[in-house]
């Protein structure tokens, strides 16, 4: 066992959960100096404290003690009522499966991992940042191996979830959660650009460049299937709403265009657009 593996794990988990020494101390009933001692290895927590840490970070005591957790990233949406938010996420970003699609090993792997990811979101659990990459790659392989529209739809799903993890956790995810829980209007959401860090802007631009062709081809494939055409239209509008597009327009204008598209699709009977608008715009 590393002499201070536990201390580094505690420090890393605290940091990716955006907690101060004081905040963690209040949770595990210790002074700030005591938590600092745990992290630098000068002090060792007793069993009761370890159990409190385990419950707080949703990690078994053995993992805290013996596993290197410093490679974990916070891809959780632990904001206010995470379980409720996850249920809304399941509706706004629907996952698909069919008996035939589940016969493909890569599709099944991607679907099972997606459910695991949503479970982690609901439990405010910290997972490896590579999880969403593995999901994306599984659905890419599934689409290469079959003409399953479920695989194509879930591939697009994985890109949108991946996109949500790029932005500043303290700003974008907080705003998204409030938007989903009907506590934030579109004007507030679009104001994010004014305070967005330049490094985040660069990452988002790189992401759009890398995935634009993939998403465009996926939406074309869905659009060609009458049963899946509405989903393709919905995701097209959603790309603009969340700014996952490369245009000459500002982020604010793209979002406004996306919402107009969403409202138009809703009036044409698109059930996905209706669900989104009802979740995001009603009961502000």
Coordinates of C-alpha atoms in Angstrom, one line a residue:
X1 CA 0.0 0.0 0.0
X2 CA 1.2 3.5 -0.9
X3 CA 2.1 5.4 2.3
X4 CA -0.3 8.2 1.4
X5 CA -2.6 6.8 -1.2
X6 CA -5.6 7.4 1.0
X7 CA -4.6 11.1 1.5
X8 CA -4.2 11.7 -2.2
X9 CA -7.6 10.0 -2.8
X10 CA -9.3 12.2 -0.2
X11 CA -7.8 15.4 -1.7
X12 CA -8.6 14.5 -5.3
X13 CA -12.2 13.5 -4.5
X14 CA -12.7 16.7 -2.5
X15 CA -11.3 18.9 -5.3
X16 CA -13.4 17.3 -8.1
X17 CA -16.5 17.7 -5.9
X18 CA -15.6 21.4 -5.6
X19 CA -15.4 21.2 -1.8
X20 CA -13.2 23.3 0.5
X21 CA -11.4 21.8 3.5
X22 CA -14.0 23.4 5.8
X23 CA -16.9 21.9 3.8
X24 CA -15.5 18.4 3.9
X25 CA -14.7 18.8 7.5
X26 CA -18.2 19.7 8.4
X27 CA -19.5 16.6 6.5
X28 CA -17.1 14.2 8.3
X29 CA -17.2 16.1 11.6
X30 CA -13.6 17.2 11.6
X31 CA -11.7 20.5 11.8
X32 CA -10.1 22.0 8.6
X33 CA -6.7 21.2 10.0
X34 CA -7.6 17.5 10.5
X35 CA -8.8 17.1 6.9
X36 CA -5.6 18.7 5.8
X37 CA -3.7 16.3 7.9
X38 CA -5.6 13.4 6.3
X39 CA -4.6 14.7 2.9
X40 CA -0.9 15.2 3.5
X41 CA -0.6 11.9 5.4
X42 CA 0.3 13.3 8.8
X43 CA -2.9 12.0 10.2
X44 CA -5.0 8.8 9.6
X45 CA -8.8 8.8 9.8
X46 CA -10.4 6.2 12.2
X47 CA -12.9 3.7 10.9
X48 CA -15.9 5.9 11.6
X49 CA -14.4 8.7 9.6
X50 CA -13.6 6.3 6.8
X51 CA -17.2 5.2 6.7
X52 CA -18.4 8.8 6.5
X53 CA -16.0 9.4 3.6
X54 CA -17.1 6.3 1.9
X55 CA -20.8 7.3 2.2
X56 CA -20.1 10.8 1.1
X57 CA -18.1 9.9 -2.0
X58 CA -20.0 6.7 -2.8
X59 CA -16.8 4.7 -2.7
X60 CA -16.1 1.6 -0.7
X61 CA -13.6 1.9 2.1
X62 CA -11.3 -0.5 0.4
X63 CA -11.2 1.6 -2.7
X64 CA -10.4 4.7 -0.6
X65 CA -7.5 2.8 1.0
X66 CA -6.0 0.7 -1.7
X67 CA -7.1 2.1 -5.1
X68 CA -5.6 5.0 -6.9
X69 CA -8.6 7.3 -7.5
X70 CA -6.7 10.3 -8.7
X71 CA -7.6 9.5 -12.3
X72 CA -11.3 10.0 -11.7
X73 CA -13.1 13.0 -13.2
X74 CA -16.3 14.6 -12.0
X75 CA -18.7 13.7 -14.8
X76 CA -21.6 13.7 -12.4
X77 CA -24.5 16.2 -12.4
X78 CA -24.7 16.3 -8.6
X79 CA -26.8 19.5 -8.4
X80 CA -29.7 19.9 -6.1
X81 CA -31.9 16.9 -6.8
X82 CA -29.7 14.8 -9.0
X83 CA -32.1 11.8 -9.1
X84 CA -34.9 14.0 -10.3
X85 CA -32.7 15.7 -12.9
X86 CA -31.6 12.3 -14.2
X87 CA -35.2 11.3 -14.8
X88 CA -35.6 14.5 -16.8
X89 CA -32.4 13.7 -18.7
X90 CA -33.8 10.3 -19.6
X91 CA -36.8 12.0 -21.2
X92 CA -34.9 14.9 -22.9
X93 CA -32.1 12.6 -24.2
X94 CA -33.9 9.3 -24.8
X95 CA -32.0 6.0 -25.1
X96 CA -33.3 3.3 -27.3
X97 CA -33.1 -0.5 -27.4
X98 CA -34.8 -3.3 -29.2
X99 CA -34.6 -7.1 -29.0
X100 CA -32.8 -7.2 -32.4
X101 CA -30.4 -4.4 -31.5
X102 CA -29.4 -6.0 -28.2
X103 CA -28.2 -9.1 -30.2
X104 CA -25.2 -7.0 -31.3
X105 CA -22.5 -7.3 -28.5
X106 CA -21.2 -3.7 -29.1
X107 CA -24.7 -2.2 -28.9
X108 CA -25.5 -4.2 -25.7
X109 CA -22.2 -3.0 -24.2
X110 CA -22.9 0.6 -25.1
X111 CA -26.4 0.4 -23.8
X112 CA -25.4 -1.2 -20.5
X113 CA -22.7 1.3 -20.0
X114 CA -25.1 4.1 -20.7
X115 CA -27.5 2.8 -18.0
X116 CA -24.5 2.6 -15.7
X117 CA -23.6 6.3 -16.5
X118 CA -27.2 7.4 -15.8
X119 CA -27.2 5.5 -12.5
X120 CA -24.0 7.3 -11.6
X121 CA -25.6 10.7 -12.4
X122 CA -28.6 9.8 -10.3
X123 CA -26.4 8.8 -7.3
X124 CA -24.1 11.7 -7.8
X125 CA -21.3 9.2 -8.2
X126 CA -17.9 10.0 -9.6
X127 CA -16.8 7.8 -12.6
X128 CA -13.8 7.7 -14.9
X129 CA -14.0 10.3 -17.6
X130 CA -13.3 7.6 -20.1
X131 CA -16.8 6.1 -19.5
X132 CA -18.5 8.3 -22.1
X133 CA -15.7 7.6 -24.6
X134 CA -16.3 3.9 -24.2
X135 CA -20.0 4.4 -24.7
X136 CA -19.5 6.4 -27.9
X137 CA -17.0 3.9 -29.3
X138 CA -19.4 1.0 -28.6
X139 CA -22.2 2.6 -30.5
X140 CA -19.9 3.6 -33.4
X141 CA -18.9 -0.1 -33.7
X142 CA -22.6 -1.1 -33.5
X143 CA -23.5 1.3 -36.3
X144 CA -20.7 0.0 -38.5
X145 CA -21.8 -3.6 -38.0
X146 CA -25.5 -3.1 -38.6
X147 CA -28.1 -0.7 -39.9
X148 CA -29.8 -0.5 -36.5
X149 CA -31.5 3.0 -36.1
X150 CA -31.3 2.4 -32.3
X151 CA -27.5 2.3 -32.6
X152 CA -27.5 5.6 -34.6
X153 CA -29.9 7.3 -32.2
X154 CA -27.8 6.2 -29.1
X155 CA -24.6 7.3 -30.9
X156 CA -26.1 10.8 -31.1
X157 CA -27.2 10.5 -27.5
X158 CA -23.6 9.8 -26.4
X159 CA -22.3 12.9 -28.3
X160 CA -24.8 15.2 -26.5
X161 CA -23.9 13.7 -23.1
X162 CA -20.2 14.0 -23.9
X163 CA -20.8 17.7 -24.9
X164 CA -22.4 18.4 -21.6
X165 CA -19.2 17.4 -19.8
X166 CA -16.9 19.9 -21.6
X167 CA -18.2 23.1 -20.1
X168 CA -17.3 24.6 -16.7
X169 CA -18.9 22.3 -14.1
X170 CA -19.7 25.2 -11.8
X171 CA -21.4 27.3 -14.4
X172 CA -22.8 25.3 -17.4
X173 CA -23.9 22.2 -15.5
X174 CA -25.5 24.3 -12.8
X175 CA -27.4 26.3 -15.4
X176 CA -28.4 23.2 -17.3
X177 CA -29.7 21.6 -14.1
X178 CA -31.8 24.7 -13.3
X179 CA -33.0 24.8 -16.9
X180 CA -34.1 21.1 -16.7
X181 CA -35.7 21.6 -13.3
X182 CA -37.6 24.7 -14.6
X183 CA -35.8 27.2 -12.5
X184 CA -34.0 29.0 -15.3
X185 CA -35.2 30.6 -18.4
X186 CA -33.5 30.6 -21.8
X187 CA -32.2 34.2 -21.4
X188 CA -30.3 33.2 -18.3
X189 CA -28.9 30.1 -20.0
X190 CA -27.6 32.1 -22.9
X191 CA -25.8 34.6 -20.6
X192 CA -23.3 31.8 -19.9
X193 CA -21.1 33.0 -22.8
X194 CA -20.3 36.2 -21.0
X195 CA -18.5 34.4 -18.2
X196 CA -17.2 31.4 -20.0
X197 CA -13.5 30.7 -19.7
X198 CA -11.5 31.0 -22.9
X199 CA -10.1 27.4 -22.5
X200 CA -13.6 26.1 -22.3
X201 CA -14.6 28.0 -25.5
X202 CA -11.6 26.4 -27.3
X203 CA -12.5 22.9 -26.1
X204 CA -16.1 23.4 -27.3
X205 CA -14.9 24.6 -30.7
X206 CA -12.6 21.6 -31.0
X207 CA -15.4 19.3 -30.0
X208 CA -17.7 20.7 -32.6
X209 CA -15.0 20.4 -35.3
X210 CA -14.4 16.8 -34.4
X211 CA -18.0 15.6 -34.1
X212 CA -19.9 17.8 -36.6
X213 CA -19.5 15.3 -39.5
X214 CA -20.4 12.3 -37.3
X215 CA -23.6 13.9 -35.9
X216 CA -24.6 15.3 -39.4
X217 CA -24.3 11.8 -41.0
X218 CA -26.2 10.2 -38.1
X219 CA -29.0 12.7 -38.3
X220 CA -29.2 12.1 -42.1
X221 CA -29.5 8.4 -41.4
X222 CA -32.3 8.9 -38.9
X223 CA -34.1 11.4 -41.2
X224 CA -34.2 8.8 -43.9
X225 CA -36.3 6.5 -41.7
X226 CA -39.9 7.7 -41.4
X227 CA -40.2 6.4 -37.9
X228 CA -37.1 8.2 -36.7
X229 CA -37.5 11.4 -38.7
X230 CA -38.9 13.4 -35.8
X231 CA -36.0 12.4 -33.6
X232 CA -33.6 13.7 -36.2
X233 CA -35.4 17.1 -36.4
X234 CA -35.4 17.3 -32.6
X235 CA -31.7 16.7 -32.3
X236 CA -31.0 19.2 -35.1
X237 CA -32.8 21.9 -33.0
X238 CA -31.2 20.8 -29.8
X239 CA -27.7 21.2 -31.4
X240 CA -28.5 24.9 -31.8
X241 CA -30.1 25.2 -28.4
X242 CA -27.0 23.9 -26.6
X243 CA -24.5 25.6 -29.0
X244 CA -23.1 22.4 -30.5
X245 CA -22.8 24.0 -33.9
X246 CA -20.3 25.9 -35.9
X247 CA -21.9 29.0 -37.5
X248 CA -21.2 32.7 -37.9
X249 CA -23.8 33.4 -35.3
X250 CA -23.2 34.1 -31.6
X251 CA -23.9 31.5 -29.0
X252 CA -27.0 33.5 -27.9
X253 CA -28.3 33.7 -31.5
X254 CA -27.7 30.0 -32.1
X255 CA -29.7 29.2 -28.9
X256 CA -32.5 31.5 -30.0
X257 CA -32.6 29.9 -33.4
X258 CA -32.7 26.5 -31.8
X259 CA -35.6 27.4 -29.6
X260 CA -37.5 28.7 -32.5
X261 CA -36.9 25.5 -34.4
X262 CA -37.9 23.5 -31.3
X263 CA -41.2 25.5 -31.0
X264 CA -41.9 25.0 -34.7
X265 CA -41.3 21.3 -34.6
X266 CA -43.6 21.1 -31.6
X267 CA -46.4 22.8 -33.4
X268 CA -46.0 20.3 -36.2
X269 CA -46.6 17.5 -33.8
X270 CA -43.0 16.5 -32.9
X271 CA -43.4 14.7 -29.6
X272 CA -39.7 15.0 -28.7
X273 CA -39.8 18.8 -29.2
X274 CA -43.0 19.0 -27.1
X275 CA -41.4 17.1 -24.3
X276 CA -38.4 19.4 -24.3
X277 CA -40.4 22.6 -24.4
X278 CA -42.7 21.4 -21.6
X279 CA -39.8 20.4 -19.4
X280 CA -37.7 23.6 -20.0
X281 CA -40.2 26.4 -20.5
X282 CA -43.3 25.6 -18.4
X283 CA -43.6 26.5 -14.7
X284 CA -40.7 28.9 -14.7

